[in-house]
mmCIF file of C-alpha atoms in Angstrom:
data_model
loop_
_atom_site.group_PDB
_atom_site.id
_atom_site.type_symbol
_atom_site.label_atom_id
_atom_site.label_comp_id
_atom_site.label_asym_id
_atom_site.label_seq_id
_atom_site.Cartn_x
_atom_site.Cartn_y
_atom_site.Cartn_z
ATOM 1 C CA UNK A 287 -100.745 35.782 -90.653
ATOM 2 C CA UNK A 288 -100.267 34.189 -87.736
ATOM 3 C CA UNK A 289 -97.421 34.139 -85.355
ATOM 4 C CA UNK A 290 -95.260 31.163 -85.178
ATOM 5 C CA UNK A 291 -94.016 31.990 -81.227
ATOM 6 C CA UNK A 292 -97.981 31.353 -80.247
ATOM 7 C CA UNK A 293 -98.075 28.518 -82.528
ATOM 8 C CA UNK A 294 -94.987 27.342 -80.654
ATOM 9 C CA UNK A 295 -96.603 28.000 -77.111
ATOM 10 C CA UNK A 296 -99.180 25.684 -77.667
ATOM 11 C CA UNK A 297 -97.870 22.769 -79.393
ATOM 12 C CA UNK A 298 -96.405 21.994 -76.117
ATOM 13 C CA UNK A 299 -99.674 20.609 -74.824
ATOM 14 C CA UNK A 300 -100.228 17.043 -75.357
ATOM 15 C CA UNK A 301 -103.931 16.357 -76.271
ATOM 16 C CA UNK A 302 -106.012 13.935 -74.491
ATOM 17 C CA UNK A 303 -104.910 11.161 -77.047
ATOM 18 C CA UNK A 304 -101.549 11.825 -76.498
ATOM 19 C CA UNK A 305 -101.926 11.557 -73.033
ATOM 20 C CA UNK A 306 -103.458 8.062 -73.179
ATOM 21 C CA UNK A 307 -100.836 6.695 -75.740
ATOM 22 C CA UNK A 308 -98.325 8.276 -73.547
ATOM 23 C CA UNK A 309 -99.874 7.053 -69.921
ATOM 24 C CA UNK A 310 -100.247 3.484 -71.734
ATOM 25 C CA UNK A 311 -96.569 3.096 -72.869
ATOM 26 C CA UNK A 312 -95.588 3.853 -69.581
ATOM 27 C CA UNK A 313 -98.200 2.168 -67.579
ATOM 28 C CA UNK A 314 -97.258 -1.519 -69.028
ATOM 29 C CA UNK A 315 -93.655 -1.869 -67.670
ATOM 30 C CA UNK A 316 -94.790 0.192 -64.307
ATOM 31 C CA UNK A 317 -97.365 -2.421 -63.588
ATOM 32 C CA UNK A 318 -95.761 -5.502 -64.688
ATOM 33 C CA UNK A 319 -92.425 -4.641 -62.248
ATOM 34 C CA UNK A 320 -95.548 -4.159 -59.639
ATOM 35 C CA UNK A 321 -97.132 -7.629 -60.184
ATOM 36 C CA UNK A 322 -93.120 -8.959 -60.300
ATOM 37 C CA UNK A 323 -92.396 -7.089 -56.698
ATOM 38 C CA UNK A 324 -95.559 -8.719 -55.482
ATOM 39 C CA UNK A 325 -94.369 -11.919 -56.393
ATOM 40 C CA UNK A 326 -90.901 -11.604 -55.084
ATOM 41 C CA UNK A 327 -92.108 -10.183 -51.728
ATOM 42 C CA UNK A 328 -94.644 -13.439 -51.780
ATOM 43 C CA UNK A 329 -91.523 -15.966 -52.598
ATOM 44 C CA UNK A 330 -88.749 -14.529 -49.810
ATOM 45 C CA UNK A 331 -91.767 -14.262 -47.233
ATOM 46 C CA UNK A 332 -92.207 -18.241 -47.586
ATOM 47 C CA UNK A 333 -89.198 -19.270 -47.036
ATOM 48 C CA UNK A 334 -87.808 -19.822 -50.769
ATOM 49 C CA UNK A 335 -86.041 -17.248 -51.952
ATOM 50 C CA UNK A 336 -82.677 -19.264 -51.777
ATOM 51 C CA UNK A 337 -81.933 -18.737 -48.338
ATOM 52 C CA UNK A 338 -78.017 -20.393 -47.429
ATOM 53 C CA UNK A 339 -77.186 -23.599 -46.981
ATOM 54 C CA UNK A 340 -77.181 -24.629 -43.523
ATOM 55 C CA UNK A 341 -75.552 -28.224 -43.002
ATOM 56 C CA UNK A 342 -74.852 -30.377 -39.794
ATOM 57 C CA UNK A 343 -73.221 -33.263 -39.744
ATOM 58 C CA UNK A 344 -74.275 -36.493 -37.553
ATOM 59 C CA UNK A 345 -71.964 -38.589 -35.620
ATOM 60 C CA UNK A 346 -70.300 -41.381 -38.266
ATOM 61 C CA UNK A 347 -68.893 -44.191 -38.138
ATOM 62 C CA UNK A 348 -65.925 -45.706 -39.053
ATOM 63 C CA UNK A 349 -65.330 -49.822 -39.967
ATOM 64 C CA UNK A 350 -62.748 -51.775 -38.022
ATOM 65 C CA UNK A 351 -60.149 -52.872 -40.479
ATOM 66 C CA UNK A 352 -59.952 -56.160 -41.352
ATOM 67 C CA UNK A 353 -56.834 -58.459 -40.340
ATOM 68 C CA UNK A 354 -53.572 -56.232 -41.201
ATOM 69 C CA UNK A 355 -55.355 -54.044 -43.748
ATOM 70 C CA UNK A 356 -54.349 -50.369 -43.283
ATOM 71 C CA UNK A 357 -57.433 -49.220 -45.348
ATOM 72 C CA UNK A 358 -61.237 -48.130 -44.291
ATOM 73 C CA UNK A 359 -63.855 -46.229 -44.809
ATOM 74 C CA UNK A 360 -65.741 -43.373 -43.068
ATOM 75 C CA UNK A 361 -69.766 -42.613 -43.429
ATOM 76 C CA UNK A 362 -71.280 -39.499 -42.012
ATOM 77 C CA UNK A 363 -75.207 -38.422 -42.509
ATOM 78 C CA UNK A 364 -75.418 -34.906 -43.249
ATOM 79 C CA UNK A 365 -78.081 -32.776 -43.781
ATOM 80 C CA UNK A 366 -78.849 -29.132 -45.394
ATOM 81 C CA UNK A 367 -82.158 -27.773 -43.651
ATOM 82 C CA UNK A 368 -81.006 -24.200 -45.651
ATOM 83 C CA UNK A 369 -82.814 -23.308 -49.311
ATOM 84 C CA UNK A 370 -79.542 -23.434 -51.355
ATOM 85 C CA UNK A 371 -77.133 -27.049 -51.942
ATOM 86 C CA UNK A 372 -73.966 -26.924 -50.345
ATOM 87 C CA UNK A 373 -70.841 -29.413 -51.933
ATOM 88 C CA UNK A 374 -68.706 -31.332 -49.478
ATOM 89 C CA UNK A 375 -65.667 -29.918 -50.287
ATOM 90 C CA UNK A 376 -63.254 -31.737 -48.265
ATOM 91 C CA UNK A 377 -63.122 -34.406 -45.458
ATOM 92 C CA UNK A 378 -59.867 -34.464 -42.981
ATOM 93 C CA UNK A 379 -58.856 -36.152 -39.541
ATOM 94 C CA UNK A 380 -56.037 -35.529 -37.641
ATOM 95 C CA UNK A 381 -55.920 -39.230 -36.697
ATOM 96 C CA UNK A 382 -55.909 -40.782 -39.846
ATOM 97 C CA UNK A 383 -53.717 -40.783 -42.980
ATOM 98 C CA UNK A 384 -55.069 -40.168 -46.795
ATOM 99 C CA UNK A 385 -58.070 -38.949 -45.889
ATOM 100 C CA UNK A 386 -60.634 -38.359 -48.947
ATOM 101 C CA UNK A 387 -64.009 -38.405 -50.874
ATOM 102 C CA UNK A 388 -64.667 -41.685 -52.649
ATOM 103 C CA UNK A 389 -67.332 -43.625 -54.382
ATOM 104 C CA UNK A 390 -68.164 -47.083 -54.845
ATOM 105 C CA UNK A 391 -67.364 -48.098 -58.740
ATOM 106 C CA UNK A 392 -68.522 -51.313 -60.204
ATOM 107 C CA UNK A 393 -66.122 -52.564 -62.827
ATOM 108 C CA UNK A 394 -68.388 -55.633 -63.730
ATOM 109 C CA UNK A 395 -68.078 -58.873 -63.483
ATOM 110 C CA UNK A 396 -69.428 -58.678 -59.796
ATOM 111 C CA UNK A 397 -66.002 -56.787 -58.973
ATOM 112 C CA UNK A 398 -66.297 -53.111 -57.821
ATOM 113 C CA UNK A 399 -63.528 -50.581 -56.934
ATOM 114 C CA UNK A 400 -63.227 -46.815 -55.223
ATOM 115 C CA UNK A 401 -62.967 -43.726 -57.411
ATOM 116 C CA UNK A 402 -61.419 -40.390 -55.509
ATOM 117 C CA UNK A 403 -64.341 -37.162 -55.956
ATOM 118 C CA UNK A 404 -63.370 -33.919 -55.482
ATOM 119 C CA UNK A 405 -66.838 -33.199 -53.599
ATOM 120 C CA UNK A 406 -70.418 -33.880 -53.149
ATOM 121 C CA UNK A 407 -73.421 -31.728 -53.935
ATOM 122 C CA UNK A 408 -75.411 -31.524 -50.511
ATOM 123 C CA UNK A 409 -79.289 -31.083 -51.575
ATOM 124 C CA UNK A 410 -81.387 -28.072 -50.063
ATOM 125 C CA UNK A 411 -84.009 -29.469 -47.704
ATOM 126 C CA UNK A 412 -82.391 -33.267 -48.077
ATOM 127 C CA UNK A 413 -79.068 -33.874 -47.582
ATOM 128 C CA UNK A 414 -77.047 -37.159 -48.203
ATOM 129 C CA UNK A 415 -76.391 -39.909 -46.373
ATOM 130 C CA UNK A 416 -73.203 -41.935 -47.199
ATOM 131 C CA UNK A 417 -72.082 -45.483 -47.535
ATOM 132 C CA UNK A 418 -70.025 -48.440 -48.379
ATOM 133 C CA UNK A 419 -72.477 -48.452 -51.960
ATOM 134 C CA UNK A 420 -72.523 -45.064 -52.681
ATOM 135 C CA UNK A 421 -70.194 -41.682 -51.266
ATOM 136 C CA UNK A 422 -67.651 -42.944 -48.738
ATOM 137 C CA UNK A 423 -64.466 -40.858 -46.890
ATOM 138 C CA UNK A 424 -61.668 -43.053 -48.032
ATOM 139 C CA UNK A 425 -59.086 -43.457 -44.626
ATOM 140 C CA UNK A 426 -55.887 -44.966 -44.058
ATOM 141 C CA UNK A 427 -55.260 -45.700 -40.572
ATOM 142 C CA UNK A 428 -52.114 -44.269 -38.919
ATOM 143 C CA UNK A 429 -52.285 -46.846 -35.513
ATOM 144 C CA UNK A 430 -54.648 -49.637 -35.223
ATOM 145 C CA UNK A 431 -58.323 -48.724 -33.846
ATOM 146 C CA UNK A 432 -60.531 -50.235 -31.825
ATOM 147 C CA UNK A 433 -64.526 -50.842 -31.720
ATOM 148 C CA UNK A 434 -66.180 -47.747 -29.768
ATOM 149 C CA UNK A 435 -62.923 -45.352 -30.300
ATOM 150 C CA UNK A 436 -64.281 -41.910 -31.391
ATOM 151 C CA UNK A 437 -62.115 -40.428 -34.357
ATOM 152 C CA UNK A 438 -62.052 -36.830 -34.512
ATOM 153 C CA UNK A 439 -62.636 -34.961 -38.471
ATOM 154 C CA UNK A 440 -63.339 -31.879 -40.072
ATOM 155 C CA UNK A 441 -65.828 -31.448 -43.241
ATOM 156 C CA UNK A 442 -65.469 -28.366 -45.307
ATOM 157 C CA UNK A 443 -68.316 -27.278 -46.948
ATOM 158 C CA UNK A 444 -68.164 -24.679 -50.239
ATOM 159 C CA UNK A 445 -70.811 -22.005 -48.463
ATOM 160 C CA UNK A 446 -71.409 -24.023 -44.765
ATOM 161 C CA UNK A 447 -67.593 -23.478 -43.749
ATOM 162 C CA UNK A 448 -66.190 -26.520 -41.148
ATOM 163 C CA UNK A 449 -67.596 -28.552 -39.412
ATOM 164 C CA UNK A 450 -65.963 -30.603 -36.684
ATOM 165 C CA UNK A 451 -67.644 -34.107 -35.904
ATOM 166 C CA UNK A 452 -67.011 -37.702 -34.877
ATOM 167 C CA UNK A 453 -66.995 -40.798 -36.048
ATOM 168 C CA UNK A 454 -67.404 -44.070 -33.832
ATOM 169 C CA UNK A 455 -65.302 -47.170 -35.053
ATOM 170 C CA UNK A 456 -67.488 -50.305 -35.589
ATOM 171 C CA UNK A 457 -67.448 -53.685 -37.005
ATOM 172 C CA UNK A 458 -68.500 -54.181 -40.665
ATOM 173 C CA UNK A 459 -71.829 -56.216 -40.737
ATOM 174 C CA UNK A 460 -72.943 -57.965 -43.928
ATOM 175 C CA UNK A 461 -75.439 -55.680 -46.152
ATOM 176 C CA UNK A 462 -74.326 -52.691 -44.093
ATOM 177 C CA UNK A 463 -75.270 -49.149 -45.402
ATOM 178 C CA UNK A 464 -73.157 -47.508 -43.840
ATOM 179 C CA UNK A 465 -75.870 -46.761 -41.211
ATOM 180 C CA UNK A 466 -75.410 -44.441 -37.700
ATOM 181 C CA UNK A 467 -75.506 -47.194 -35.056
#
């Protein structure tokens, strides 16, 4: 008869087979997290692995009302060299009035109108460039202004914070974009 304790003692051996079927289940999800590290390491080390938005903001401009008109517009360029988008937030001045995000709105008929946005997505590696036909900063002016004054405002960015530039007050031209003179 034998004895089941050295039965026992021995069954805790894994055979050969049992160590292939065992060092293959486990060998599958070791090297696929390997090839995924690799990967990862490869995708931060270039550069685009999400790194933060990073925006600045170019000088803007501002138009010159027309005759007794108390309303305007604002245009800024700004740009996100950073690998993530960034969203305008908010646009203020401390020299104007009822100061916000707006875009041009066709209603038809050749007529077109201003619609209030909450904010504006700012593309990784782009940016966005506003004007009179697209994203605008909607002003109403406090005193009147006057071509080459510098108006002082703050843009608040979701994950870029503030950012405090200026805006130089020029004359509409016909066909203008809106464009950094």
């Amino acid at each position: 008869m034998s004895d089941p304790a050295t039965n026992d003692t021995h069954s805790w051996r894994p055979s050969r087979r049992r160590l292939r079927e065992g060092l293959g289940g486990a060998l599958e999800p070791v090297a696929a997290c390997a090839v995924a590290l690799g990967l990862l390491t490869v995708w931060t080390g270039s550069g685009a692995a999400g790194s933060p938005a990073r925006v600045e903001v170019a000088a803007g401009t501002v138009f010159l009302p027309f005759g007794n008109t108390q309303e305007s517009a604002a245009f800024f360029r700004i740009s996100n060299s950073g690998g993530s988008d960034d969203r305008l937030t908010s646009v203020t001045s401390p020299a104007l009035d009822d100061v916000m995000l707006g875009r041009y709105a066709p209603t038809g008929g050749g007529a077109a109108g201003m619609r209030m946005v909450d904010s504006a997505v700012v593309p990784a590696g782009k940016g966005l460039t506003m004007s009179p036909y697209g994203l605008d900063v909607m002003v109403r002016i406090r005193e009147p202004l006057s071509l080459g004054q510098r108006i002082p405002f703050v843009l608040t960015f979701r994950e870029g914070g503030t950012v405090r530039a200026e805006a130089v007050v020029i004359r509409p031209s016909i066909g203008s974009e809106g464009r950094h003179r």
